[in-house]
């Protein structure tokens, strides 16, 4: 009996389609990378009107501060030869851009229409090179070729259209990921390549979800427009949507703490019971809960980005160091009438002063507050306590 893999498939186009779709995701991420670099990109919309729509602010063609819109139709092919006008016409990006032009020409936008092609243009083909510079409408031969392709008889409308068209070459699919990753590494020069790769994978995931129209949590809050239409709601990647990635790139040593007080309601934890046993003040109990919540939140966020180490020994090393420190500090304050307050303050001072002595990896960005939160988590796991006020008395 023959294995199905040995049988020639009547239609094997699915894999090719998926590869081309993935290439489009990588090209969309290039605009997101420019946004992360604080460039002119305001936001990127996927699979709405065109494959990719890039909105820019600060373009010299928009002196009044309005957005400039770049509607991009992306085309790929397996051949490695340079693209001629004949090749561009054969792939039909101009037909899609013409439809987009008709749809948006009366919307009051300033825009261009980009035929993005995988690979290089043929410098010997004067017509395709003219289109790459927005000069296609100035050449009669180019107008005739495109008019025949689009079946457009109105020469003025065609010239207007060609004046907006740019044929732009993009790096080929076998190189696009490495190219984009190098750009990302330049944005985060202090980060190891494992972290850069993880962040790039996360950007791909978010862009892929935008292309599929799958909204992320709080997406409405992250959009850059008021009351966006339903068709765009889940397809736009704004600067706010990737703010956490930018923070990780530009300030990996600076963690933004959050107010997680709303998450602290519920049954009394082991951490709280131990603090009360050590006569902790209500303020210390609240600080411990908030620090623990922030440490947990940071850990989950880093894990979601793919930047948390897979080796459990790294976590165990930090926890052991925190445990030894907490026990030593606890012994030093066992005669204090309110040992929990004294232990808590002494631990916090040590972790703020010498975070690198404990956070070797680092897992928590050498942040003393997060390390204190992790210490509270270790206590919550019943591995150390905060003294006993009755013993001290």
CSV table of C-alpha atoms in Angstrom, one decimal:
chain,number,residue,atom,x,y,z
A,1,UNK,CA,0.0,0.0,0.0
A,2,UNK,CA,1.5,3.3,-1.1
A,3,UNK,CA,2.2,6.0,1.5
A,4,UNK,CA,0.2,9.2,0.6
A,5,UNK,CA,3.4,11.2,0.7
A,6,UNK,CA,4.5,9.2,-2.4
A,7,UNK,CA,1.4,10.2,-4.4
A,8,UNK,CA,1.5,13.3,-6.5
A,9,UNK,CA,-1.0,15.8,-5.3
A,10,UNK,CA,-3.5,17.2,-7.8
A,11,UNK,CA,-3.2,20.6,-6.1
A,12,UNK,CA,-0.2,21.4,-3.9
A,13,UNK,CA,-0.6,25.2,-3.8
A,14,UNK,CA,-1.5,25.4,-0.1
A,15,UNK,CA,2.1,25.5,1.1
A,16,UNK,CA,3.1,28.1,-1.5
A,17,UNK,CA,0.1,30.3,-0.4
A,18,UNK,CA,1.1,30.0,3.2
A,19,UNK,CA,4.7,31.0,2.5
A,20,UNK,CA,3.6,34.0,0.6
A,21,UNK,CA,1.2,35.0,3.4
A,22,UNK,CA,4.0,34.7,5.9
A,23,UNK,CA,6.2,36.9,3.7
A,24,UNK,CA,3.5,39.5,3.8
A,25,UNK,CA,3.5,39.3,7.6
A,26,UNK,CA,7.3,40.0,7.7
A,27,UNK,CA,6.8,43.0,5.4
A,28,UNK,CA,4.1,44.4,7.6
A,29,UNK,CA,6.5,44.0,10.6
A,30,UNK,CA,9.0,46.2,8.8
A,31,UNK,CA,6.6,49.1,9.2
A,32,UNK,CA,6.1,48.1,12.9
A,33,UNK,CA,9.8,48.2,13.4
A,34,UNK,CA,10.0,51.7,12.0
A,35,UNK,CA,7.2,52.6,14.5
A,36,UNK,CA,9.3,51.1,17.3
A,37,UNK,CA,12.3,53.2,16.2
A,38,UNK,CA,10.2,56.3,16.7
A,39,UNK,CA,10.0,56.9,13.0
A,40,UNK,CA,7.2,58.6,11.1
A,41,UNK,CA,4.9,55.5,11.1
A,42,UNK,CA,1.8,56.2,13.2
A,43,UNK,CA,0.1,52.8,12.8
A,44,UNK,CA,-0.2,49.8,10.4
A,45,UNK,CA,-3.5,48.4,9.2
A,46,UNK,CA,-3.5,44.9,7.8
A,47,UNK,CA,-5.9,43.3,5.2
A,48,UNK,CA,-8.1,46.3,4.9
A,49,UNK,CA,-8.5,47.9,1.4
A,50,UNK,CA,-5.0,46.6,0.7
A,51,UNK,CA,-2.6,44.0,2.1
A,52,UNK,CA,-0.9,46.6,4.3
A,53,UNK,CA,-1.8,50.3,4.9
A,54,UNK,CA,0.9,52.3,6.6
A,55,UNK,CA,-0.1,55.7,8.0
A,56,UNK,CA,2.7,58.2,8.5
A,57,UNK,CA,2.9,61.6,10.2
A,58,UNK,CA,5.4,64.3,9.3
A,59,UNK,CA,5.5,63.6,5.6
A,60,UNK,CA,6.5,66.8,3.7
A,61,UNK,CA,3.6,66.2,1.4
A,62,UNK,CA,1.3,66.9,4.4
A,63,UNK,CA,2.3,70.3,5.6
A,64,UNK,CA,-0.8,70.7,7.7
A,65,UNK,CA,0.2,67.7,9.9
A,66,UNK,CA,-2.3,65.3,8.4
A,67,UNK,CA,-1.5,61.6,8.0
A,68,UNK,CA,0.0,60.3,4.7
A,69,UNK,CA,-1.4,56.9,3.7
A,70,UNK,CA,0.6,54.2,1.9
A,71,UNK,CA,-1.6,51.5,0.4
A,72,UNK,CA,0.6,48.5,-0.2
A,73,UNK,CA,-0.1,45.5,-2.4
A,74,UNK,CA,2.6,42.8,-1.8
A,75,UNK,CA,3.6,40.3,-4.6
A,76,UNK,CA,6.0,37.4,-4.4
A,77,UNK,CA,7.4,34.9,-6.9
A,78,UNK,CA,10.0,32.1,-6.8
A,79,UNK,CA,12.0,33.4,-9.7
A,80,UNK,CA,15.1,35.4,-8.7
A,81,UNK,CA,15.5,37.5,-11.9
A,82,UNK,CA,14.9,41.2,-11.6
A,83,UNK,CA,11.4,42.4,-12.2
A,84,UNK,CA,10.4,44.1,-15.5
A,85,UNK,CA,7.2,46.0,-16.1
A,86,UNK,CA,5.9,42.8,-17.9
A,87,UNK,CA,6.5,40.9,-14.7
A,88,UNK,CA,4.8,43.5,-12.6
A,89,UNK,CA,1.8,43.5,-14.9
A,90,UNK,CA,1.6,39.7,-14.9
A,91,UNK,CA,1.3,39.6,-11.1
A,92,UNK,CA,-1.6,42.2,-11.2
A,93,UNK,CA,-0.7,44.4,-8.3
A,94,UNK,CA,-1.7,47.4,-10.4
A,95,UNK,CA,-5.3,46.1,-10.8
A,96,UNK,CA,-5.7,45.9,-7.0
A,97,UNK,CA,-4.2,49.3,-6.5
A,98,UNK,CA,-6.5,50.7,-9.2
A,99,UNK,CA,-9.5,49.4,-7.2
A,100,UNK,CA,-8.1,50.9,-4.0
A,101,UNK,CA,-7.6,54.2,-5.8
A,102,UNK,CA,-11.2,54.3,-6.9
A,103,UNK,CA,-12.3,53.5,-3.4
A,104,UNK,CA,-10.3,56.2,-1.6
A,105,UNK,CA,-9.7,59.0,-4.1
A,106,UNK,CA,-12.6,61.1,-2.8
A,107,UNK,CA,-12.0,60.4,0.9
A,108,UNK,CA,-9.9,63.6,1.3
A,109,UNK,CA,-6.6,61.6,2.0
A,110,UNK,CA,-3.1,62.2,0.8
A,111,UNK,CA,-1.8,58.9,-0.2
A,112,UNK,CA,0.4,56.8,-2.5
A,113,UNK,CA,-0.2,53.3,-4.0
A,114,UNK,CA,2.7,50.9,-3.5
A,115,UNK,CA,3.3,47.7,-5.6
A,116,UNK,CA,5.6,45.9,-3.2
A,117,UNK,CA,7.5,43.2,-5.0
A,118,UNK,CA,9.8,40.5,-3.6
A,119,UNK,CA,13.3,41.0,-5.1
A,120,UNK,CA,14.9,43.6,-7.3
A,121,UNK,CA,13.8,45.8,-10.2
A,122,UNK,CA,15.5,45.5,-13.6
A,123,UNK,CA,17.5,48.8,-13.9
A,124,UNK,CA,17.5,48.2,-17.7
A,125,UNK,CA,13.7,48.5,-17.9
A,126,UNK,CA,13.1,52.2,-18.1
A,127,UNK,CA,9.3,51.8,-17.6
A,128,UNK,CA,9.4,49.9,-14.4
A,129,UNK,CA,12.1,52.2,-13.1
A,130,UNK,CA,9.9,55.2,-13.9
A,131,UNK,CA,7.0,53.6,-11.9
A,132,UNK,CA,9.3,53.1,-9.0
A,133,UNK,CA,9.9,56.9,-8.9
A,134,UNK,CA,6.2,57.9,-9.4
A,135,UNK,CA,7.0,59.0,-13.0
A,136,UNK,CA,5.0,56.4,-14.9
A,137,UNK,CA,2.3,58.9,-15.9
A,138,UNK,CA,4.9,61.0,-17.7
A,139,UNK,CA,5.9,58.3,-20.2
A,140,UNK,CA,3.5,57.5,-23.0
A,141,UNK,CA,4.7,54.0,-23.4
A,142,UNK,CA,4.1,53.3,-19.8
A,143,UNK,CA,0.6,54.8,-19.9
A,144,UNK,CA,-0.3,52.6,-22.9
A,145,UNK,CA,0.9,49.4,-21.3
A,146,UNK,CA,-0.9,50.1,-18.1
A,147,UNK,CA,-4.1,51.4,-19.8
A,148,UNK,CA,-4.3,48.2,-21.8
A,149,UNK,CA,-3.8,46.1,-18.7
A,150,UNK,CA,-6.4,48.0,-16.7
A,151,UNK,CA,-8.7,48.6,-19.6
A,152,UNK,CA,-8.9,52.3,-18.8
A,153,UNK,CA,-9.6,54.7,-21.6
A,154,UNK,CA,-9.5,58.0,-19.7
A,155,UNK,CA,-5.9,59.2,-20.1
A,156,UNK,CA,-6.2,61.9,-17.4
A,157,UNK,CA,-7.5,59.5,-14.8
A,158,UNK,CA,-4.7,57.1,-15.7
A,159,UNK,CA,-2.0,59.7,-15.4
A,160,UNK,CA,-3.4,60.7,-12.0
A,161,UNK,CA,-3.3,57.1,-10.9
A,162,UNK,CA,0.3,56.4,-12.2
A,163,UNK,CA,1.5,59.6,-10.4
A,164,UNK,CA,0.5,57.9,-7.2
A,165,UNK,CA,2.0,54.5,-7.9
A,166,UNK,CA,5.4,53.4,-6.6
A,167,UNK,CA,6.9,50.0,-7.5
A,168,UNK,CA,9.0,49.2,-4.5
A,169,UNK,CA,11.4,46.2,-4.0
A,170,UNK,CA,11.6,44.3,-0.8
A,171,UNK,CA,14.2,41.8,0.4
A,172,UNK,CA,13.5,38.3,-0.6
A,173,UNK,CA,11.7,35.8,1.6
A,174,UNK,CA,14.8,33.7,2.5
A,175,UNK,CA,16.4,36.9,3.9
A,176,UNK,CA,13.6,39.0,5.2
A,177,UNK,CA,13.6,37.5,8.7
A,178,UNK,CA,17.3,37.9,9.2
A,179,UNK,CA,17.1,41.5,7.8
A,180,UNK,CA,14.3,42.4,10.2
A,181,UNK,CA,16.0,40.8,13.2
A,182,UNK,CA,19.1,42.8,12.5
A,183,UNK,CA,17.0,46.0,12.6
A,184,UNK,CA,15.4,44.9,15.9
A,185,UNK,CA,18.9,44.1,17.3
A,186,UNK,CA,20.0,47.7,16.5
A,187,UNK,CA,17.0,49.0,18.4
A,188,UNK,CA,17.9,47.0,21.5
A,189,UNK,CA,21.8,46.9,21.3
A,190,UNK,CA,22.1,45.7,24.9
A,191,UNK,CA,19.9,42.7,24.6
A,192,UNK,CA,21.1,39.1,23.9
A,193,UNK,CA,20.1,37.7,20.5
A,194,UNK,CA,17.9,35.1,22.3
A,195,UNK,CA,15.8,38.0,23.6
A,196,UNK,CA,15.8,39.7,20.2
A,197,UNK,CA,14.6,36.5,18.5
A,198,UNK,CA,11.8,36.1,21.1
A,199,UNK,CA,10.7,39.7,20.6
A,200,UNK,CA,10.6,39.3,16.9
A,201,UNK,CA,8.5,36.2,17.2
A,202,UNK,CA,6.1,38.1,19.4
A,203,UNK,CA,5.9,41.0,16.8
A,204,UNK,CA,5.1,38.4,14.1
A,205,UNK,CA,2.4,36.9,16.3
A,206,UNK,CA,0.7,40.2,16.9
A,207,UNK,CA,0.9,41.2,13.3
A,208,UNK,CA,-0.4,37.9,12.2
A,209,UNK,CA,-3.4,38.2,14.5
A,210,UNK,CA,-4.0,41.7,13.1
A,211,UNK,CA,-4.0,40.3,9.6
A,212,UNK,CA,-6.6,37.7,10.7
A,213,UNK,CA,-8.7,40.3,12.4
A,214,UNK,CA,-8.3,38.7,15.8
A,215,UNK,CA,-8.4,41.5,18.4
A,216,UNK,CA,-6.0,41.4,21.4
A,217,UNK,CA,-7.2,42.3,24.9
A,218,UNK,CA,-8.0,46.0,25.3
A,219,UNK,CA,-7.7,46.5,21.6
A,220,UNK,CA,-10.1,49.4,21.5
A,221,UNK,CA,-8.0,51.2,24.0
A,222,UNK,CA,-4.8,50.6,22.0
A,223,UNK,CA,-6.2,52.0,18.7
A,224,UNK,CA,-5.0,55.4,17.6
A,225,UNK,CA,-8.4,56.6,16.3
A,226,UNK,CA,-11.7,57.4,18.0
A,227,UNK,CA,-14.6,55.1,17.2
A,228,UNK,CA,-12.9,53.0,14.5
A,229,UNK,CA,-15.1,51.2,12.1
A,230,UNK,CA,-15.7,47.5,12.8
A,231,UNK,CA,-13.7,46.5,9.7
A,232,UNK,CA,-10.6,48.1,11.0
A,233,UNK,CA,-11.1,47.5,14.7
A,234,UNK,CA,-9.0,44.4,15.0
A,235,UNK,CA,-6.7,44.9,12.1
A,236,UNK,CA,-4.6,47.9,13.2
A,237,UNK,CA,-1.2,47.8,15.0
A,238,UNK,CA,-0.6,51.2,16.8
A,239,UNK,CA,2.4,52.4,18.8
A,240,UNK,CA,0.4,51.7,22.0
A,241,UNK,CA,-0.1,48.1,20.9
A,242,UNK,CA,3.6,47.4,20.9
A,243,UNK,CA,4.6,49.8,23.7
A,244,UNK,CA,5.7,46.8,25.9
A,245,UNK,CA,8.1,45.7,23.2
A,246,UNK,CA,9.5,49.2,22.8
A,247,UNK,CA,10.0,49.4,26.6
A,248,UNK,CA,11.9,46.0,26.5
A,249,UNK,CA,14.1,47.3,23.7
A,250,UNK,CA,15.0,50.7,24.9
A,251,UNK,CA,14.9,50.4,28.7
A,252,UNK,CA,15.4,46.7,29.6
A,253,UNK,CA,16.7,47.9,33.0
A,254,UNK,CA,13.7,50.0,33.8
A,255,UNK,CA,10.5,48.2,34.8
A,256,UNK,CA,7.2,50.1,34.9
A,257,UNK,CA,5.3,49.0,38.0
A,258,UNK,CA,1.5,48.8,37.8
A,259,UNK,CA,-1.3,49.4,40.2
A,260,UNK,CA,-2.6,45.9,40.7
A,261,UNK,CA,-4.6,46.7,43.9
A,262,UNK,CA,-7.9,45.5,42.3
A,263,UNK,CA,-6.4,42.0,41.9
A,264,UNK,CA,-5.6,41.7,45.7
A,265,UNK,CA,-9.1,41.1,46.9
A,266,UNK,CA,-9.9,37.5,47.9
A,267,UNK,CA,-9.1,34.9,50.5
A,268,UNK,CA,-6.2,35.5,52.9
A,269,UNK,CA,-3.0,34.0,51.5
A,270,UNK,CA,-0.2,32.2,53.4
A,271,UNK,CA,2.0,35.4,52.9
A,272,UNK,CA,-0.6,37.6,54.7
A,273,UNK,CA,-1.1,35.1,57.5
A,274,UNK,CA,2.7,34.9,58.1
A,275,UNK,CA,3.0,38.7,58.0
A,276,UNK,CA,0.2,39.0,60.6
A,277,UNK,CA,1.9,36.4,62.8
A,278,UNK,CA,5.0,38.7,62.8
A,279,UNK,CA,2.8,41.7,63.7
A,280,UNK,CA,3.2,43.4,60.4
A,281,UNK,CA,1.5,46.7,59.9
A,282,UNK,CA,-1.4,47.0,57.4
A,283,UNK,CA,0.8,49.2,55.2
A,284,UNK,CA,3.6,46.5,55.1
A,285,UNK,CA,1.0,43.8,54.2
A,286,UNK,CA,-0.4,45.9,51.4
A,287,UNK,CA,3.1,46.7,50.1
A,288,UNK,CA,4.0,43.0,50.2
A,289,UNK,CA,0.9,42.0,48.3
A,290,UNK,CA,1.5,44.7,45.6
A,291,UNK,CA,5.1,43.8,45.2
A,292,UNK,CA,4.3,40.1,44.9
A,293,UNK,CA,1.5,40.9,42.3
A,294,UNK,CA,3.9,43.1,40.2
A,295,UNK,CA,6.6,40.4,40.3
A,296,UNK,CA,4.1,37.8,39.1
A,297,UNK,CA,2.8,40.1,36.4
A,298,UNK,CA,6.3,40.9,35.2
A,299,UNK,CA,7.1,37.2,35.0
A,300,UNK,CA,4.0,36.3,33.1
A,301,UNK,CA,4.6,39.2,30.6
A,302,UNK,CA,8.2,38.2,30.0
A,303,UNK,CA,7.1,34.6,29.5
A,304,UNK,CA,4.4,35.7,27.0
A,305,UNK,CA,7.1,37.6,25.1
A,306,UNK,CA,9.2,34.4,25.1
A,307,UNK,CA,12.1,36.1,27.0
A,308,UNK,CA,11.8,34.1,30.2
A,309,UNK,CA,14.5,31.4,30.5
A,310,UNK,CA,13.3,27.8,29.9
A,311,UNK,CA,15.8,26.3,32.3
A,312,UNK,CA,14.1,26.0,35.8
A,313,UNK,CA,17.5,25.9,37.4
A,314,UNK,CA,17.8,29.7,36.8
A,315,UNK,CA,14.6,30.3,38.7
A,316,UNK,CA,15.7,27.9,41.5
A,317,UNK,CA,19.0,29.7,41.8
A,318,UNK,CA,17.3,33.1,42.5
A,319,UNK,CA,14.8,31.6,44.9
A,320,UNK,CA,17.5,29.9,46.9
A,321,UNK,CA,19.5,33.1,47.2
A,322,UNK,CA,16.4,35.0,48.3
A,323,UNK,CA,15.6,32.2,50.8
A,324,UNK,CA,19.1,32.3,52.4
A,325,UNK,CA,19.0,36.1,52.6
A,326,UNK,CA,15.5,36.1,54.2
A,327,UNK,CA,16.4,33.5,56.8
A,328,UNK,CA,19.6,35.4,57.7
A,329,UNK,CA,17.7,38.7,58.0
A,330,UNK,CA,14.9,36.9,60.0
A,331,UNK,CA,17.4,35.6,62.6
A,332,UNK,CA,18.8,39.1,63.0
A,333,UNK,CA,15.4,40.5,64.0
A,334,UNK,CA,13.9,37.6,65.9
A,335,UNK,CA,13.9,39.6,69.1
A,336,UNK,CA,12.1,42.6,67.6
A,337,UNK,CA,8.6,43.1,69.0
A,338,UNK,CA,7.3,43.6,65.4
A,339,UNK,CA,9.7,41.3,63.5
A,340,UNK,CA,7.7,41.3,60.2
A,341,UNK,CA,8.2,45.1,59.7
A,342,UNK,CA,11.9,45.0,60.5
A,343,UNK,CA,12.5,41.9,58.3
A,344,UNK,CA,10.5,43.5,55.4
A,345,UNK,CA,12.4,46.8,55.6
A,346,UNK,CA,15.8,45.1,55.9
A,347,UNK,CA,15.1,42.8,53.0
A,348,UNK,CA,14.0,45.7,50.8
A,349,UNK,CA,17.1,47.8,51.6
A,350,UNK,CA,19.4,44.8,50.8
A,351,UNK,CA,17.6,44.0,47.5
A,352,UNK,CA,17.5,47.6,46.4
A,353,UNK,CA,21.2,48.1,47.2
A,354,UNK,CA,22.7,44.8,45.9
A,355,UNK,CA,20.2,43.3,43.4
A,356,UNK,CA,22.9,41.8,41.2
A,357,UNK,CA,24.1,39.6,44.1
A,358,UNK,CA,20.8,37.7,43.9
A,359,UNK,CA,19.3,38.3,40.5
A,360,UNK,CA,22.3,36.8,38.6
A,361,UNK,CA,20.5,36.0,35.2
A,362,UNK,CA,19.0,38.6,35.6
A,363,UNK,CA,15.4,37.5,35.7
A,364,UNK,CA,13.9,40.6,37.2
A,365,UNK,CA,16.0,43.3,35.5
A,366,UNK,CA,17.9,43.9,38.8
A,367,UNK,CA,14.8,45.7,40.1
A,368,UNK,CA,14.7,45.7,43.9
A,369,UNK,CA,11.0,46.1,44.0
A,370,UNK,CA,10.4,43.1,41.8
A,371,UNK,CA,13.0,41.0,43.7
A,372,UNK,CA,11.2,41.9,46.9
A,373,UNK,CA,7.9,40.7,45.3
A,374,UNK,CA,9.6,37.5,44.3
A,375,UNK,CA,10.8,37.1,47.9
A,376,UNK,CA,7.2,37.5,49.0
A,377,UNK,CA,6.2,34.8,46.6
A,378,UNK,CA,8.8,32.5,48.1
A,379,UNK,CA,7.3,33.2,51.5
A,380,UNK,CA,3.9,32.5,50.2
A,381,UNK,CA,5.2,29.0,49.2
A,382,UNK,CA,5.8,28.4,52.9
A,383,UNK,CA,9.6,28.5,52.6
A,384,UNK,CA,10.2,31.2,55.2
A,385,UNK,CA,8.2,33.3,57.6
A,386,UNK,CA,8.4,36.8,59.0
A,387,UNK,CA,9.0,36.1,62.7
A,388,UNK,CA,6.7,35.6,65.5
A,389,UNK,CA,5.6,38.5,67.6
A,390,UNK,CA,4.6,36.3,70.5
A,391,UNK,CA,8.0,34.7,70.7
A,392,UNK,CA,9.7,38.2,70.6
A,393,UNK,CA,7.5,39.4,73.5
